[in-house]
């Protein structure tokens, strides 16, 4: 089932989310729905707050980046199958020269700005079978994970921008929360007039 995506300005996008237990009701269906919602919106990641839930969970499929010819072959091969569920993720370390990339977000349709993030992370999380992993990621994978992880800490990518850039996009952000934006996927707007 495709779920409506919460738009910028919704309080749930500002919440620091809580870990869940394996007993969380309907978790398997929720994971399936989040993938379906992400694919239909043509996103590479989706965090639970983006479907209105303040729980520590995100889904990612970064395989569309595998077609980027500018990436080293090994990274393209890795990204081809980079599809994961992150339950209760916690980043323990970030390192590597921060690099900038134009990011977008399904909750902020039409907004694309360059965000700088460290190149590498170490993260502990459960997969959909409740097996614990501690993995290191670099490059695009680390970037997408950090973007989704921000959502779980109540942040969106525009929080990383300079005050000047933020001021320049403020009107467009307000339009989004008021529902004055067109998307090809269903959304939920906090201040629709
Ligand atoms: Ni996002």
PDB file of C-alpha atoms and ligand atoms in Angstrom:
ATOM      1  CA  UNK A   1       0.000   0.000   0.000  1.00  0.00           C
ATOM      2  CA  UNK A   2       1.286   3.444  -0.907  1.00  0.00           C
ATOM      3  CA  UNK A   3       1.332   5.755   2.101  1.00  0.00           C
ATOM      4  CA  UNK A   4       1.082   9.559   1.923  1.00  0.00           C
ATOM      5  CA  UNK A   5       4.434  11.267   2.511  1.00  0.00           C
ATOM      6  CA  UNK A   6       4.588  13.898   5.217  1.00  0.00           C
ATOM      7  CA  UNK A   7       5.520  17.333   3.936  1.00  0.00           C
ATOM      8  CA  UNK A   8       8.026  19.766   5.377  1.00  0.00           C
ATOM      9  CA  UNK A   9       6.577  21.555   8.387  1.00  0.00           C
ATOM     10  CA  UNK A  10       4.880  18.523   9.887  1.00  0.00           C
ATOM     11  CA  UNK A  11       5.886  18.227  13.583  1.00  0.00           C
ATOM     12  CA  UNK A  12       6.711  14.513  13.136  1.00  0.00           C
ATOM     13  CA  UNK A  13       9.676  15.510  10.938  1.00  0.00           C
ATOM     14  CA  UNK A  14      11.138  17.401  13.919  1.00  0.00           C
ATOM     15  CA  UNK A  15      10.915  14.549  16.400  1.00  0.00           C
ATOM     16  CA  UNK A  16      13.842  12.528  17.678  1.00  0.00           C
ATOM     17  CA  UNK A  17      12.494   9.041  17.071  1.00  0.00           C
ATOM     18  CA  UNK A  18      12.397   6.085  19.456  1.00  0.00           C
ATOM     19  CA  UNK A  19      13.815   2.576  19.091  1.00  0.00           C
ATOM     20  CA  UNK A  20      11.254  -0.160  18.519  1.00  0.00           C
ATOM     21  CA  UNK A  21      11.014  -3.803  19.629  1.00  0.00           C
ATOM     22  CA  UNK A  22      10.333  -6.888  17.465  1.00  0.00           C
ATOM     23  CA  UNK A  23       6.771  -6.755  18.836  1.00  0.00           C
ATOM     24  CA  UNK A  24       6.082  -3.456  17.090  1.00  0.00           C
ATOM     25  CA  UNK A  25       2.648  -4.081  15.532  1.00  0.00           C
ATOM     26  CA  UNK A  26       2.546  -4.650  11.789  1.00  0.00           C
ATOM     27  CA  UNK A  27       6.264  -4.100  11.269  1.00  0.00           C
ATOM     28  CA  UNK A  28       6.596  -6.422   8.282  1.00  0.00           C
ATOM     29  CA  UNK A  29       3.683  -4.795   6.477  1.00  0.00           C
ATOM     30  CA  UNK A  30       5.040  -1.348   7.341  1.00  0.00           C
ATOM     31  CA  UNK A  31       8.430  -2.211   5.812  1.00  0.00           C
ATOM     32  CA  UNK A  32       6.727  -3.474   2.628  1.00  0.00           C
ATOM     33  CA  UNK A  33       4.563  -0.342   2.468  1.00  0.00           C
ATOM     34  CA  UNK A  34       7.549   1.930   2.945  1.00  0.00           C
ATOM     35  CA  UNK A  35       9.445   0.283   0.081  1.00  0.00           C
ATOM     36  CA  UNK A  36       6.367   0.475  -2.128  1.00  0.00           C
ATOM     37  CA  UNK A  37       5.870   4.150  -1.216  1.00  0.00           C
ATOM     38  CA  UNK A  38       9.542   4.945  -1.847  1.00  0.00           C
ATOM     39  CA  UNK A  39       9.619   3.208  -5.238  1.00  0.00           C
ATOM     40  CA  UNK A  40       6.399   4.793  -6.435  1.00  0.00           C
ATOM     41  CA  UNK A  41       7.791   8.225  -5.493  1.00  0.00           C
ATOM     42  CA  UNK A  42      11.119   7.403  -7.161  1.00  0.00           C
ATOM     43  CA  UNK A  43      13.133   7.961  -3.996  1.00  0.00           C
ATOM     44  CA  UNK A  44      16.282   6.150  -2.881  1.00  0.00           C
ATOM     45  CA  UNK A  45      15.419   6.266   0.812  1.00  0.00           C
ATOM     46  CA  UNK A  46      12.462   6.762   3.124  1.00  0.00           C
ATOM     47  CA  UNK A  47      12.428   7.234   6.904  1.00  0.00           C
ATOM     48  CA  UNK A  48       9.490   6.363   9.174  1.00  0.00           C
ATOM     49  CA  UNK A  49       8.724  10.015  10.091  1.00  0.00           C
ATOM     50  CA  UNK A  50       8.088  10.604   6.389  1.00  0.00           C
ATOM     51  CA  UNK A  51       5.084   8.314   6.676  1.00  0.00           C
ATOM     52  CA  UNK A  52       4.033   9.928   9.956  1.00  0.00           C
ATOM     53  CA  UNK A  53       5.677   7.582  12.464  1.00  0.00           C
ATOM     54  CA  UNK A  54       8.171   8.679  15.119  1.00  0.00           C
ATOM     55  CA  UNK A  55      10.044   5.378  15.180  1.00  0.00           C
ATOM     56  CA  UNK A  56      13.684   4.649  14.441  1.00  0.00           C
ATOM     57  CA  UNK A  57      13.458   2.936  11.080  1.00  0.00           C
ATOM     58  CA  UNK A  58      14.329   3.657   7.462  1.00  0.00           C
ATOM     59  CA  UNK A  59      14.447   1.831   4.145  1.00  0.00           C
ATOM     60  CA  UNK A  60      17.022   2.477   1.435  1.00  0.00           C
ATOM     61  CA  UNK A  61      17.554   1.288  -2.118  1.00  0.00           C
ATOM     62  CA  UNK A  62      20.454   3.180  -3.653  1.00  0.00           C
ATOM     63  CA  UNK A  63      20.662   1.054  -6.797  1.00  0.00           C
ATOM     64  CA  UNK A  64      19.689   3.988  -9.091  1.00  0.00           C
ATOM     65  CA  UNK A  65      23.113   5.505  -8.281  1.00  0.00           C
ATOM     66  CA  UNK A  66      24.783   2.425  -9.784  1.00  0.00           C
ATOM     67  CA  UNK A  67      24.309   3.941 -13.235  1.00  0.00           C
ATOM     68  CA  UNK A  68      26.494   6.964 -12.368  1.00  0.00           C
ATOM     69  CA  UNK A  69      29.437   6.617 -14.761  1.00  0.00           C
ATOM     70  CA  UNK A  70      31.565   8.954 -12.695  1.00  0.00           C
ATOM     71  CA  UNK A  71      31.739   6.486  -9.829  1.00  0.00           C
ATOM     72  CA  UNK A  72      34.489   3.877  -9.531  1.00  0.00           C
ATOM     73  CA  UNK A  73      33.363   0.483 -10.825  1.00  0.00           C
ATOM     74  CA  UNK A  74      33.615  -1.142  -7.390  1.00  0.00           C
ATOM     75  CA  UNK A  75      31.229   1.421  -5.867  1.00  0.00           C
ATOM     76  CA  UNK A  76      28.775   1.017  -8.752  1.00  0.00           C
ATOM     77  CA  UNK A  77      28.802  -2.745  -8.249  1.00  0.00           C
ATOM     78  CA  UNK A  78      28.204  -2.266  -4.519  1.00  0.00           C
ATOM     79  CA  UNK A  79      25.338   0.179  -5.032  1.00  0.00           C
ATOM     80  CA  UNK A  80      23.625  -2.136  -7.510  1.00  0.00           C
ATOM     81  CA  UNK A  81      22.468  -4.329  -4.634  1.00  0.00           C
ATOM     82  CA  UNK A  82      22.395  -1.746  -1.861  1.00  0.00           C
ATOM     83  CA  UNK A  83      18.880  -2.329  -0.587  1.00  0.00           C
ATOM     84  CA  UNK A  84      18.466  -2.348   3.175  1.00  0.00           C
ATOM     85  CA  UNK A  85      16.169  -1.902   6.118  1.00  0.00           C
ATOM     86  CA  UNK A  86      17.673  -0.043   9.071  1.00  0.00           C
ATOM     87  CA  UNK A  87      15.887  -0.694  12.351  1.00  0.00           C
ATOM     88  CA  UNK A  88      17.111   1.166  15.459  1.00  0.00           C
ATOM     89  CA  UNK A  89      20.189   2.509  13.641  1.00  0.00           C
ATOM     90  CA  UNK A  90      22.840   4.348  15.622  1.00  0.00           C
ATOM     91  CA  UNK A  91      25.860   5.954  13.996  1.00  0.00           C
ATOM     92  CA  UNK A  92      28.874   5.611  16.288  1.00  0.00           C
ATOM     93  CA  UNK A  93      31.453   7.388  14.166  1.00  0.00           C
ATOM     94  CA  UNK A  94      31.760   9.652  11.118  1.00  0.00           C
ATOM     95  CA  UNK A  95      35.030  10.431   9.400  1.00  0.00           C
ATOM     96  CA  UNK A  96      36.555  11.269   6.024  1.00  0.00           C
ATOM     97  CA  UNK A  97      36.755  14.541   4.120  1.00  0.00           C
ATOM     98  CA  UNK A  98      33.263  16.067   3.900  1.00  0.00           C
ATOM     99  CA  UNK A  99      32.088  16.389   0.293  1.00  0.00           C
ATOM    100  CA  UNK A 100      29.176  18.210  -1.234  1.00  0.00           C
ATOM    101  CA  UNK A 101      26.341  16.756  -3.249  1.00  0.00           C
ATOM    102  CA  UNK A 102      23.034  18.154  -4.385  1.00  0.00           C
ATOM    103  CA  UNK A 103      20.378  16.454  -2.256  1.00  0.00           C
ATOM    104  CA  UNK A 104      16.632  16.296  -2.481  1.00  0.00           C
ATOM    105  CA  UNK A 105      13.955  14.824  -0.239  1.00  0.00           C
ATOM    106  CA  UNK A 106      10.486  13.419  -0.894  1.00  0.00           C
ATOM    107  CA  UNK A 107       9.204  15.594   1.981  1.00  0.00           C
ATOM    108  CA  UNK A 108      10.634  18.739   0.324  1.00  0.00           C
ATOM    109  CA  UNK A 109       9.553  18.367  -3.321  1.00  0.00           C
ATOM    110  CA  UNK A 110      11.333  20.642  -5.779  1.00  0.00           C
ATOM    111  CA  UNK A 111      14.123  21.679  -3.425  1.00  0.00           C
ATOM    112  CA  UNK A 112      17.655  20.610  -4.282  1.00  0.00           C
ATOM    113  CA  UNK A 113      20.697  22.015  -2.514  1.00  0.00           C
ATOM    114  CA  UNK A 114      24.274  21.026  -2.026  1.00  0.00           C
ATOM    115  CA  UNK A 115      24.911  19.394   1.350  1.00  0.00           C
ATOM    116  CA  UNK A 116      28.321  18.561   2.796  1.00  0.00           C
ATOM    117  CA  UNK A 117      28.650  15.335   4.765  1.00  0.00           C
ATOM    118  CA  UNK A 118      31.583  13.256   6.037  1.00  0.00           C
ATOM    119  CA  UNK A 119      32.535  10.496   3.594  1.00  0.00           C
ATOM    120  CA  UNK A 120      32.408   7.515   5.957  1.00  0.00           C
ATOM    121  CA  UNK A 121      30.311   6.211   8.833  1.00  0.00           C
ATOM    122  CA  UNK A 122      30.135   3.292  11.222  1.00  0.00           C
ATOM    123  CA  UNK A 123      26.576   2.292  12.072  1.00  0.00           C
ATOM    124  CA  UNK A 124      24.930  -0.351  14.246  1.00  0.00           C
ATOM    125  CA  UNK A 125      21.413  -1.458  13.291  1.00  0.00           C
ATOM    126  CA  UNK A 126      19.028  -4.395  13.100  1.00  0.00           C
ATOM    127  CA  UNK A 127      17.896  -5.778   9.772  1.00  0.00           C
ATOM    128  CA  UNK A 128      14.323  -6.861   9.029  1.00  0.00           C
ATOM    129  CA  UNK A 129      15.063 -10.257  10.638  1.00  0.00           C
ATOM    130  CA  UNK A 130      16.318  -8.575  13.839  1.00  0.00           C
ATOM    131  CA  UNK A 131      19.918  -9.568  13.199  1.00  0.00           C
ATOM    132  CA  UNK A 132      22.280  -6.925  14.557  1.00  0.00           C
ATOM    133  CA  UNK A 133      24.954  -5.497  12.236  1.00  0.00           C
ATOM    134  CA  UNK A 134      27.789  -3.050  12.692  1.00  0.00           C
ATOM    135  CA  UNK A 135      28.947  -1.908   9.259  1.00  0.00           C
ATOM    136  CA  UNK A 136      31.073   0.792   7.728  1.00  0.00           C
ATOM    137  CA  UNK A 137      29.897   2.651   4.637  1.00  0.00           C
ATOM    138  CA  UNK A 138      31.492   5.266   2.416  1.00  0.00           C
ATOM    139  CA  UNK A 139      30.543   7.351  -0.615  1.00  0.00           C
ATOM    140  CA  UNK A 140      26.952   7.429  -1.872  1.00  0.00           C
ATOM    141  CA  UNK A 141      25.842   4.702   0.537  1.00  0.00           C
ATOM    142  CA  UNK A 142      27.118   6.709   3.528  1.00  0.00           C
ATOM    143  CA  UNK A 143      25.459   9.822   2.125  1.00  0.00           C
ATOM    144  CA  UNK A 144      22.020   8.258   1.706  1.00  0.00           C
ATOM    145  CA  UNK A 145      22.223   6.649   5.144  1.00  0.00           C
ATOM    146  CA  UNK A 146      23.192   9.965   6.763  1.00  0.00           C
ATOM    147  CA  UNK A 147      20.305  11.725   5.002  1.00  0.00           C
ATOM    148  CA  UNK A 148      17.791   9.143   6.277  1.00  0.00           C
ATOM    149  CA  UNK A 149      19.435   9.031   9.692  1.00  0.00           C
ATOM    150  CA  UNK A 150      18.930  12.792   9.992  1.00  0.00           C
ATOM    151  CA  UNK A 151      15.184  12.221   9.610  1.00  0.00           C
ATOM    152  CA  UNK A 152      15.313   9.896  12.626  1.00  0.00           C
ATOM    153  CA  UNK A 153      16.922  12.687  14.642  1.00  0.00           C
ATOM    154  CA  UNK A 154      14.313  15.244  13.629  1.00  0.00           C
ATOM    155  CA  UNK A 155      16.408  16.902  10.940  1.00  0.00           C
ATOM    156  CA  UNK A 156      16.034  17.492   7.210  1.00  0.00           C
ATOM    157  CA  UNK A 157      18.778  18.318   4.728  1.00  0.00           C
ATOM    158  CA  UNK A 158      17.992  22.027   4.666  1.00  0.00           C
ATOM    159  CA  UNK A 159      19.086  22.179   8.321  1.00  0.00           C
ATOM    160  CA  UNK A 160      22.654  21.766   7.011  1.00  0.00           C
ATOM    161  CA  UNK A 161      22.489  24.801   4.717  1.00  0.00           C
ATOM    162  CA  UNK A 162      23.937  28.223   5.411  1.00  0.00           C
ATOM    163  CA  UNK A 163      21.571  30.798   6.946  1.00  0.00           C
ATOM    164  CA  UNK A 164      21.693  32.733   3.661  1.00  0.00           C
ATOM    165  CA  UNK A 165      20.679  29.746   1.513  1.00  0.00           C
ATOM    166  CA  UNK A 166      17.964  28.859   3.998  1.00  0.00           C
ATOM    167  CA  UNK A 167      16.597  32.374   3.823  1.00  0.00           C
ATOM    168  CA  UNK A 168      16.521  32.136   0.032  1.00  0.00           C
ATOM    169  CA  UNK A 169      14.400  28.972   0.046  1.00  0.00           C
ATOM    170  CA  UNK A 170      12.185  29.936   3.013  1.00  0.00           C
ATOM    171  CA  UNK A 171       9.212  30.933   0.842  1.00  0.00           C
ATOM    172  CA  UNK A 172       9.316  27.691  -1.093  1.00  0.00           C
ATOM    173  CA  UNK A 173       9.476  25.733   2.159  1.00  0.00           C
ATOM    174  CA  UNK A 174       6.377  27.551   3.441  1.00  0.00           C
ATOM    175  CA  UNK A 175       4.582  26.803   0.176  1.00  0.00           C
ATOM    176  CA  UNK A 176       5.348  23.126   0.633  1.00  0.00           C
ATOM    177  CA  UNK A 177       3.921  22.976   4.155  1.00  0.00           C
ATOM    178  CA  UNK A 178       0.805  24.776   2.916  1.00  0.00           C
ATOM    179  CA  UNK A 179       0.304  22.220   0.156  1.00  0.00           C
ATOM    180  CA  UNK A 180       1.025  24.647  -2.671  1.00  0.00           C
ATOM    181  CA  UNK A 181       3.218  22.163  -4.520  1.00  0.00           C
ATOM    182  CA  UNK A 182       2.566  19.494  -7.146  1.00  0.00           C
ATOM    183  CA  UNK A 183       3.901  15.971  -6.757  1.00  0.00           C
ATOM    184  CA  UNK A 184       3.267  12.749  -8.633  1.00  0.00           C
ATOM    185  CA  UNK A 185       2.936  10.940  -5.276  1.00  0.00           C
ATOM    186  CA  UNK A 186       0.416  11.450  -2.437  1.00  0.00           C
ATOM    187  CA  UNK A 187       1.448  13.789   0.391  1.00  0.00           C
ATOM    188  CA  UNK A 188       0.105  14.943   3.736  1.00  0.00           C
ATOM    189  CA  UNK A 189       0.449  18.672   4.364  1.00  0.00           C
ATOM    190  CA  UNK A 190       0.496  20.126   7.890  1.00  0.00           C
ATOM    191  CA  UNK A 191      -0.831  23.552   6.924  1.00  0.00           C
ATOM    192  CA  UNK A 192      -2.940  22.987   3.838  1.00  0.00           C
ATOM    193  CA  UNK A 193      -5.268  25.923   3.361  1.00  0.00           C
TER     194      UNK A 193
HETATM  195 NI1  LIG B   1      14.641  12.963   3.050  1.00  0.00          NI
END
